[in-house]
Amino acid sequence: MASPTTSIIILAAGLGKRMFSSLPKVLIPVCGRPMLLHILDRVQEAQPQARIAVVVGHQKDKVIEAVQSQKYSMKISFIEQTEQKGTGHAVKCAMQSDWGKTAVDKKEHVLVLPGDLPLLTTELVRDMTEPLKRGSALKLLTAIVADPLGYGRVIRRGKKGPVLRIVEEKDASPLERLIQEVGLSIYTFGAQFLNVGVAALKNDNAQKEYYLTDLIGHAVAKKRAIETRTWDIPEDVRGVNNPYELAVAAKILNSRVIKRHALAGVRFVSINDARVDPTVKIGQDVTIYPGTILEGSTEIGAGSTIGMNVYLKNVRVGERSEIKAGSYGENSVVGSDVRVGPYAHLRPDSDIGNHSKIGNFVEIKKSKIGEHTSIAHLSYVGDAVVGSNVNIGCGFVTCNYDGAKKHQTVVEDNVFIGSDCQAVAPVTFKKGSYVASGSTITETVEEDALAIARSRQINKPGYAKKIRQK
Ligand code: UD1
Ligand code: CA
């Protein structure tokens, strides 16, 4: 059997004007990951040894940087298309580079993928990298869609006869626009045919662009065989050309992610009412309530529960923990058997030890909290190191900022801090110490000592009654 196609051109030079974004279209994220990387991920799964040419142009440095930040085993070259003169011109740039010359010399098959189909599947890439039949000029992927608006329409001889050409929406007659079979900008070409074909393209059309789609007509004129493959899952091949299509793609990708987790043992209280990035890891027996958003490198350990409307980005949660409704966490670590929230805020670099409790309206920032420690109500703990078996009462505040610098608070093991206390940092609460409610602590509290830092109470007999009588 012939070997699969491993020369792949990905078109990523376009402006994406219709997206109204300062980002180049291929870098706009879908479920947290740039469109182009979704495509490269699928190609990597299907053909890890592929030789890729990414055609770049608009904001090319950003596009190159995004790809190079990834660890792919594929060999990726970047080809510059200095002016965006159309899909055919983009492929011509690739074919006339050293990358293209190698493909021609080795008589390879070349798969072309657009950079704006982020829902592409591994199966589709595998299918299209199957070798062409002997003598075929190309294989064309089409789909029958309910709403063909914006796509190139596939013109066949008769209804189901051989393909004759593809006509772009803007060049199509009203009758041609009714055709529901569309081209998807996914093709596999013989390198030699592609090389000669793109060199001969003309731009005598409505958009004054060099259309890659014109190669179909070119093959017909040369009496070369064209294979067609109709993909029967239209959602795999939905393009993203405007913000609405971006939102639709995100929804489809999200439901794929939710389905994958649900089949692996995650319980979604209301299916598709959560948003989970494809990069998120979730263990077994995890329950997720509606409105939850899990992003980036977030990981949820087995048996944990994530309550309603929780937002976690790059947060690692251990096993059997519970993040209750309305809590928000970023770049933090939560241990096992921990309770967080409702309405808690874990700012970056918070690390909550096993069996601890972070209660409602508690904000933690850049702080390490030990095990079996409780900060249960209405507190701010910033730039602190808090030990194990510590109990912090309601309304505790670390005064960590003096207007110029941040200072550290250290609370050692077994400390008990009463309600409504302030720690004016830098300050240390030594092992086993007690702090009376309402204290403002400015100096070290010694080991096993009781600190009281508040003014004494004065009672003035009958004074209140006197005021009332006035
Ligand atoms: C293209 C097809 C259309 C097909 C549709 C499917 C052409 C002429 N039209 O239209 O038949 O139905 O895709 O999604 O091929 N690009 C470059 N350089 C350029 C122009 C575009 O690299 O000079 C890249 C873009 O970044 C994008 C891809 O090519 O990733 C497709 O370009 P786009 O403008 O989105 O083409 P469509 O109008 O969608
Ligand atoms: Ca497109």
JSON list of C-alpha atoms in Angstrom, two decimals, residues 67-191:
[
{"chain": "A", "resi": 67, "resn": "VAL", "atom": "CA", "xyz": [2.90, 27.63, 16.71]},
{"chain": "A", "resi": 68, "resn": "GLN", "atom": "CA", "xyz": [6.47, 27.53, 17.97]},
{"chain": "A", "resi": 69, "resn": "SER", "atom": "CA", "xyz": [5.29, 27.70, 21.58]},
{"chain": "A", "resi": 70, "resn": "GLN", "atom": "CA", "xyz": [3.84, 24.20, 21.12]},
{"chain": "A", "resi": 71, "resn": "LYS", "atom": "CA", "xyz": [5.56, 20.83, 21.29]},
{"chain": "A", "resi": 72, "resn": "TYR", "atom": "CA", "xyz": [4.68, 19.13, 18.02]},
{"chain": "A", "resi": 73, "resn": "SER", "atom": "CA", "xyz": [6.64, 16.24, 16.56]},
{"chain": "A", "resi": 74, "resn": "MET", "atom": "CA", "xyz": [5.69, 17.34, 13.03]},
{"chain": "A", "resi": 75, "resn": "LYS", "atom": "CA", "xyz": [8.25, 19.25, 11.00]},
{"chain": "A", "resi": 76, "resn": "ILE", "atom": "CA", "xyz": [6.75, 22.71, 10.54]},
{"chain": "A", "resi": 77, "resn": "SER", "atom": "CA", "xyz": [7.99, 25.33, 8.05]},
{"chain": "A", "resi": 78, "resn": "PHE", "atom": "CA", "xyz": [6.60, 28.84, 7.70]},
{"chain": "A", "resi": 79, "resn": "ILE", "atom": "CA", "xyz": [6.10, 30.25, 4.22]},
{"chain": "A", "resi": 80, "resn": "GLU", "atom": "CA", "xyz": [5.50, 33.95, 3.85]},
{"chain": "A", "resi": 81, "resn": "GLN", "atom": "CA", "xyz": [2.74, 35.28, 1.60]},
{"chain": "A", "resi": 82, "resn": "THR", "atom": "CA", "xyz": [3.54, 38.99, 1.70]},
{"chain": "A", "resi": 83, "resn": "GLU", "atom": "CA", "xyz": [0.30, 40.13, 0.04]},
{"chain": "A", "resi": 84, "resn": "GLN", "atom": "CA", "xyz": [-2.96, 38.25, 0.56]},
{"chain": "A", "resi": 85, "resn": "LYS", "atom": "CA", "xyz": [-4.05, 37.68, -3.02]},
{"chain": "A", "resi": 86, "resn": "GLY", "atom": "CA", "xyz": [-6.24, 34.65, -2.40]},
{"chain": "A", "resi": 87, "resn": "THR", "atom": "CA", "xyz": [-6.15, 30.99, -1.43]},
{"chain": "A", "resi": 88, "resn": "GLY", "atom": "CA", "xyz": [-4.60, 29.94, -4.76]},
{"chain": "A", "resi": 89, "resn": "HIS", "atom": "CA", "xyz": [-1.83, 32.50, -4.39]},
{"chain": "A", "resi": 90, "resn": "ALA", "atom": "CA", "xyz": [-1.16, 31.31, -0.82]},
{"chain": "A", "resi": 91, "resn": "VAL", "atom": "CA", "xyz": [-0.68, 27.73, -2.04]},
{"chain": "A", "resi": 92, "resn": "LYS", "atom": "CA", "xyz": [1.48, 28.99, -4.90]},
{"chain": "A", "resi": 93, "resn": "CYS", "atom": "CA", "xyz": [3.81, 30.64, -2.36]},
{"chain": "A", "resi": 94, "resn": "ALA", "atom": "CA", "xyz": [4.18, 27.29, -0.59]},
{"chain": "A", "resi": 95, "resn": "MET", "atom": "CA", "xyz": [4.69, 25.29, -3.79]},
{"chain": "A", "resi": 96, "resn": "GLN", "atom": "CA", "xyz": [7.35, 27.68, -5.11]},
{"chain": "A", "resi": 97, "resn": "SER", "atom": "CA", "xyz": [9.34, 27.51, -1.87]},
{"chain": "A", "resi": 98, "resn": "ASP", "atom": "CA", "xyz": [11.96, 24.85, -1.07]},
{"chain": "A", "resi": 99, "resn": "TRP", "atom": "CA", "xyz": [9.25, 23.07, 0.90]},
{"chain": "A", "resi": 100, "resn": "GLY", "atom": "CA", "xyz": [7.13, 22.78, -2.28]},
{"chain": "A", "resi": 101, "resn": "LYS", "atom": "CA", "xyz": [10.09, 21.79, -4.43]},
{"chain": "A", "resi": 102, "resn": "THR", "atom": "CA", "xyz": [10.77, 18.87, -2.12]},
{"chain": "A", "resi": 103, "resn": "ALA", "atom": "CA", "xyz": [7.13, 17.74, -2.41]},
{"chain": "A", "resi": 104, "resn": "VAL", "atom": "CA", "xyz": [7.34, 17.89, -6.22]},
{"chain": "A", "resi": 105, "resn": "ASP", "atom": "CA", "xyz": [10.71, 16.11, -6.35]},
{"chain": "A", "resi": 106, "resn": "LYS", "atom": "CA", "xyz": [9.43, 13.32, -4.14]},
{"chain": "A", "resi": 107, "resn": "LYS", "atom": "CA", "xyz": [6.15, 13.11, -6.11]},
{"chain": "A", "resi": 108, "resn": "GLU", "atom": "CA", "xyz": [4.18, 13.47, -2.92]},
{"chain": "A", "resi": 109, "resn": "HIS", "atom": "CA", "xyz": [0.52, 14.07, -2.35]},
{"chain": "A", "resi": 110, "resn": "VAL", "atom": "CA", "xyz": [-0.22, 17.43, -0.72]},
{"chain": "A", "resi": 111, "resn": "LEU", "atom": "CA", "xyz": [-3.14, 18.00, 1.64]},
{"chain": "A", "resi": 112, "resn": "VAL", "atom": "CA", "xyz": [-4.38, 21.60, 1.81]},
{"chain": "A", "resi": 113, "resn": "LEU", "atom": "CA", "xyz": [-6.24, 22.76, 4.92]},
{"chain": "A", "resi": 114, "resn": "PRO", "atom": "CA", "xyz": [-7.63, 26.21, 5.63]},
{"chain": "A", "resi": 115, "resn": "GLY", "atom": "CA", "xyz": [-6.73, 27.77, 8.99]},
{"chain": "A", "resi": 116, "resn": "ASP", "atom": "CA", "xyz": [-10.31, 28.55, 9.93]},
{"chain": "A", "resi": 117, "resn": "LEU", "atom": "CA", "xyz": [-11.93, 25.12, 10.38]},
{"chain": "A", "resi": 118, "resn": "PRO", "atom": "CA", "xyz": [-11.27, 24.53, 14.08]},
{"chain": "A", "resi": 119, "resn": "LEU", "atom": "CA", "xyz": [-13.80, 21.68, 14.33]},
{"chain": "A", "resi": 120, "resn": "LEU", "atom": "CA", "xyz": [-11.82, 19.44, 12.02]},
{"chain": "A", "resi": 121, "resn": "THR", "atom": "CA", "xyz": [-11.49, 15.90, 13.39]},
{"chain": "A", "resi": 122, "resn": "THR", "atom": "CA", "xyz": [-8.60, 13.45, 13.43]},
{"chain": "A", "resi": 123, "resn": "GLU", "atom": "CA", "xyz": [-10.72, 11.01, 11.38]},
{"chain": "A", "resi": 124, "resn": "LEU", "atom": "CA", "xyz": [-11.18, 13.61, 8.67]},
{"chain": "A", "resi": 125, "resn": "VAL", "atom": "CA", "xyz": [-7.45, 14.31, 8.45]},
{"chain": "A", "resi": 126, "resn": "ARG", "atom": "CA", "xyz": [-6.76, 10.55, 8.35]},
{"chain": "A", "resi": 127, "resn": "ASP", "atom": "CA", "xyz": [-9.33, 10.09, 5.61]},
{"chain": "A", "resi": 128, "resn": "MET", "atom": "CA", "xyz": [-7.93, 12.90, 3.46]},
{"chain": "A", "resi": 129, "resn": "THR", "atom": "CA", "xyz": [-4.33, 11.71, 3.87]},
{"chain": "A", "resi": 130, "resn": "GLU", "atom": "CA", "xyz": [-5.16, 8.31, 2.35]},
{"chain": "A", "resi": 131, "resn": "PRO", "atom": "CA", "xyz": [-3.17, 8.12, -0.91]},
{"chain": "A", "resi": 132, "resn": "LEU", "atom": "CA", "xyz": [-4.85, 9.27, -4.13]},
{"chain": "A", "resi": 133, "resn": "LYS", "atom": "CA", "xyz": [-5.77, 6.66, -6.70]},
{"chain": "A", "resi": 134, "resn": "ARG", "atom": "CA", "xyz": [-3.31, 6.24, -9.57]},
{"chain": "A", "resi": 135, "resn": "GLY", "atom": "CA", "xyz": [-3.82, 8.96, -12.16]},
{"chain": "A", "resi": 136, "resn": "SER", "atom": "CA", "xyz": [-6.03, 11.23, -10.02]},
{"chain": "A", "resi": 137, "resn": "ALA", "atom": "CA", "xyz": [-5.11, 14.90, -10.04]},
{"chain": "A", "resi": 138, "resn": "LEU", "atom": "CA", "xyz": [-6.83, 15.56, -6.75]},
{"chain": "A", "resi": 139, "resn": "LYS", "atom": "CA", "xyz": [-9.35, 14.53, -4.17]},
{"chain": "A", "resi": 140, "resn": "LEU", "atom": "CA", "xyz": [-11.96, 17.12, -3.21]},
{"chain": "A", "resi": 141, "resn": "LEU", "atom": "CA", "xyz": [-13.82, 17.16, 0.09]},
{"chain": "A", "resi": 142, "resn": "THR", "atom": "CA", "xyz": [-17.39, 18.42, -0.07]},
{"chain": "A", "resi": 143, "resn": "ALA", "atom": "CA", "xyz": [-20.38, 18.55, 2.26]},
{"chain": "A", "resi": 144, "resn": "ILE", "atom": "CA", "xyz": [-24.10, 19.00, 1.85]},
{"chain": "A", "resi": 145, "resn": "VAL", "atom": "CA", "xyz": [-25.14, 21.84, 4.15]},
{"chain": "A", "resi": 146, "resn": "ALA", "atom": "CA", "xyz": [-28.51, 23.32, 5.04]},
{"chain": "A", "resi": 147, "resn": "ASP", "atom": "CA", "xyz": [-27.27, 26.88, 4.63]},
{"chain": "A", "resi": 148, "resn": "PRO", "atom": "CA", "xyz": [-24.54, 27.16, 1.99]},
{"chain": "A", "resi": 149, "resn": "LEU", "atom": "CA", "xyz": [-24.15, 30.93, 2.42]},
{"chain": "A", "resi": 150, "resn": "GLY", "atom": "CA", "xyz": [-20.52, 32.01, 1.93]},
{"chain": "A", "resi": 151, "resn": "TYR", "atom": "CA", "xyz": [-19.20, 28.68, 0.65]},
{"chain": "A", "resi": 152, "resn": "GLY", "atom": "CA", "xyz": [-18.01, 27.80, -2.84]},
{"chain": "A", "resi": 153, "resn": "ARG", "atom": "CA", "xyz": [-20.74, 25.76, -4.59]},
{"chain": "A", "resi": 154, "resn": "VAL", "atom": "CA", "xyz": [-19.88, 22.45, -6.24]},
{"chain": "A", "resi": 155, "resn": "ILE", "atom": "CA", "xyz": [-21.06, 22.37, -9.85]},
{"chain": "A", "resi": 156, "resn": "ARG", "atom": "CA", "xyz": [-21.58, 18.83, -11.21]},
{"chain": "A", "resi": 157, "resn": "ARG", "atom": "CA", "xyz": [-22.64, 17.53, -14.59]},
{"chain": "A", "resi": 158, "resn": "GLY", "atom": "CA", "xyz": [-26.30, 16.72, -14.00]},
{"chain": "A", "resi": 159, "resn": "LYS", "atom": "CA", "xyz": [-27.37, 16.24, -10.39]},
{"chain": "A", "resi": 160, "resn": "LYS", "atom": "CA", "xyz": [-24.99, 13.54, -9.27]},
{"chain": "A", "resi": 161, "resn": "GLY", "atom": "CA", "xyz": [-22.52, 13.47, -12.15]},
{"chain": "A", "resi": 162, "resn": "PRO", "atom": "CA", "xyz": [-18.82, 14.25, -12.02]},
{"chain": "A", "resi": 163, "resn": "VAL", "atom": "CA", "xyz": [-17.63, 17.56, -10.58]},
{"chain": "A", "resi": 164, "resn": "LEU", "atom": "CA", "xyz": [-17.02, 20.25, -13.18]},
{"chain": "A", "resi": 165, "resn": "ARG", "atom": "CA", "xyz": [-15.89, 23.24, -11.11]},
{"chain": "A", "resi": 166, "resn": "ILE", "atom": "CA", "xyz": [-16.46, 25.19, -7.92]},
{"chain": "A", "resi": 167, "resn": "VAL", "atom": "CA", "xyz": [-18.02, 28.61, -8.10]},
{"chain": "A", "resi": 168, "resn": "GLU", "atom": "CA", "xyz": [-17.49, 31.12, -5.31]},
{"chain": "A", "resi": 169, "resn": "GLU", "atom": "CA", "xyz": [-20.55, 32.71, -3.71]},
{"chain": "A", "resi": 170, "resn": "LYS", "atom": "CA", "xyz": [-19.69, 36.13, -5.12]},
{"chain": "A", "resi": 171, "resn": "ASP", "atom": "CA", "xyz": [-19.34, 34.80, -8.67]},
{"chain": "A", "resi": 172, "resn": "ALA", "atom": "CA", "xyz": [-22.34, 32.47, -8.55]},
{"chain": "A", "resi": 173, "resn": "SER", "atom": "CA", "xyz": [-25.61, 32.99, -10.42]},
{"chain": "A", "resi": 174, "resn": "PRO", "atom": "CA", "xyz": [-28.84, 33.00, -8.35]},
{"chain": "A", "resi": 175, "resn": "LEU", "atom": "CA", "xyz": [-29.49, 29.44, -9.55]},
{"chain": "A", "resi": 176, "resn": "GLU", "atom": "CA", "xyz": [-25.99, 28.25, -8.59]},
{"chain": "A", "resi": 177, "resn": "ARG", "atom": "CA", "xyz": [-26.45, 29.78, -5.15]},
{"chain": "A", "resi": 178, "resn": "LEU", "atom": "CA", "xyz": [-29.26, 27.30, -4.49]},
{"chain": "A", "resi": 179, "resn": "ILE", "atom": "CA", "xyz": [-26.79, 24.40, -4.66]},
{"chain": "A", "resi": 180, "resn": "GLN", "atom": "CA", "xyz": [-26.28, 22.91, -1.21]},
{"chain": "A", "resi": 181, "resn": "GLU", "atom": "CA", "xyz": [-23.15, 20.90, -1.97]},
{"chain": "A", "resi": 182, "resn": "VAL", "atom": "CA", "xyz": [-20.17, 23.03, -1.01]},
{"chain": "A", "resi": 183, "resn": "GLY", "atom": "CA", "xyz": [-16.38, 22.91, -1.19]},
{"chain": "A", "resi": 184, "resn": "LEU", "atom": "CA", "xyz": [-14.61, 23.07, 2.16]},
{"chain": "A", "resi": 185, "resn": "SER", "atom": "CA", "xyz": [-11.17, 24.24, 1.11]},
{"chain": "A", "resi": 186, "resn": "ILE", "atom": "CA", "xyz": [-9.84, 20.79, 1.96]},
{"chain": "A", "resi": 187, "resn": "TYR", "atom": "CA", "xyz": [-8.19, 18.91, -0.90]},
{"chain": "A", "resi": 188, "resn": "THR", "atom": "CA", "xyz": [-5.42, 16.44, -1.57]},
{"chain": "A", "resi": 189, "resn": "PHE", "atom": "CA", "xyz": [-3.43, 17.13, -4.71]},
{"chain": "A", "resi": 190, "resn": "GLY", "atom": "CA", "xyz": [-0.69, 15.39, -6.60]},
{"chain": "A", "resi": 191, "resn": "ALA", "atom": "CA", "xyz": [2.25, 17.75, -5.99]}
]
